[in-house]
Coordinates of C-alpha atoms in Angstrom, one line a residue:
H17 CA 7.9 15.6 -7.3
R18 CA 9.8 13.0 -7.7
R19 CA 8.5 9.2 -6.1
F20 CA 5.5 8.7 -4.5
E21 CA 5.7 6.0 -1.0
R22 CA 2.8 4.3 0.8
R23 CA 3.6 2.3 4.7
L24 CA 2.0 -0.6 6.1
P25 CA 1.2 -1.1 9.7
G26 CA 4.1 -2.1 11.3
Q27 CA 6.1 -1.5 7.7
N28 CA 9.0 1.0 7.2
W29 CA 8.4 3.9 4.4
E30 CA 8.6 2.4 0.4
T31 CA 9.0 3.6 -2.8
V32 CA 5.2 2.6 -5.3
S33 CA 4.6 3.4 -8.6
E34 CA 1.7 5.7 -10.0
T35 CA -0.3 2.3 -10.6
D36 CA 0.0 0.9 -7.2
V37 CA -1.5 -3.1 -6.2
L38 CA -3.5 -2.6 -3.0
P39 CA -2.7 -5.3 0.0
V40 CA -5.5 -8.1 0.1
G41 CA -8.1 -8.1 3.3
M42 CA -8.4 -5.0 5.9
C43 CA -6.2 -2.4 6.1
R44 CA -5.0 1.3 6.9
V45 CA -2.4 2.5 3.5
E46 CA -0.6 5.5 4.2
Y47 CA 0.4 7.5 0.7
R48 CA 2.9 10.5 0.7
S49 CA 5.0 12.9 -1.5
V50 CA 8.5 13.1 -1.9
D51 CA 9.6 15.8 -4.1
V52 CA 13.5 16.2 -5.9
V53 CA 15.6 17.5 -2.5
G54 CA 14.3 15.0 0.0
S55 CA 10.7 16.9 1.5
V56 CA 7.6 15.5 2.3
S57 CA 4.0 16.1 1.8
G58 CA 1.7 15.5 4.5
T59 CA 0.0 11.7 4.8
A60 CA -2.9 10.7 3.0
V61 CA -4.4 7.9 5.5
L62 CA -6.0 4.9 3.0
D63 CA -8.5 2.7 4.8
V64 CA -8.8 -0.8 3.0
W65 CA -11.6 -3.9 2.5
A66 CA -10.8 -5.7 -0.3
P67 CA -12.1 -9.5 1.3
R68 CA -11.1 -12.4 -1.0
P69 CA -10.2 -16.1 -0.8
A70 CA -7.5 -17.4 0.7
D71 CA -6.0 -18.6 -2.1
F72 CA -6.6 -15.1 -4.3
I73 CA -3.1 -14.7 -4.1
P74 CA -1.3 -17.6 -4.2
A75 CA -3.8 -18.7 -7.6
A76 CA -2.2 -15.6 -8.8
S77 CA -0.2 -15.6 -12.8
A78 CA 3.7 -15.3 -12.0
G79 CA 4.4 -11.6 -13.4
S80 CA 0.4 -10.9 -13.0
T81 CA -1.1 -7.8 -11.3
R82 CA -2.7 -9.9 -8.9
A83 CA 0.4 -11.6 -7.8
Q84 CA 2.1 -8.1 -6.8
A85 CA -0.5 -7.6 -3.8
T86 CA -0.2 -8.6 -0.4
L87 CA -2.9 -9.7 2.4
C88 CA -3.0 -7.4 5.3
V89 CA -4.9 -8.4 8.6
A90 CA -5.7 -6.0 10.3
L91 CA -6.9 -2.5 10.7
P92 CA -4.8 -0.8 13.6
I93 CA -7.4 1.5 15.6
Q94 CA -5.2 4.5 16.0

């Protein structure tokens, strides 16, 4: 294992740390592991429902964990 990656709906795979900040709202998040030669594992799918008020992310202190959050507003049906 070298790293973890995640993909949000309509986005490309991105590297995440072992402590990932989940998106706010309703969203499907996919995770996978990548080894040292670039081989990827199967994906794990997580359906997130984390409702927050509209000012949740903008009101975060700079550099805080909350400030790292993204907004995800759609859960694709597959």
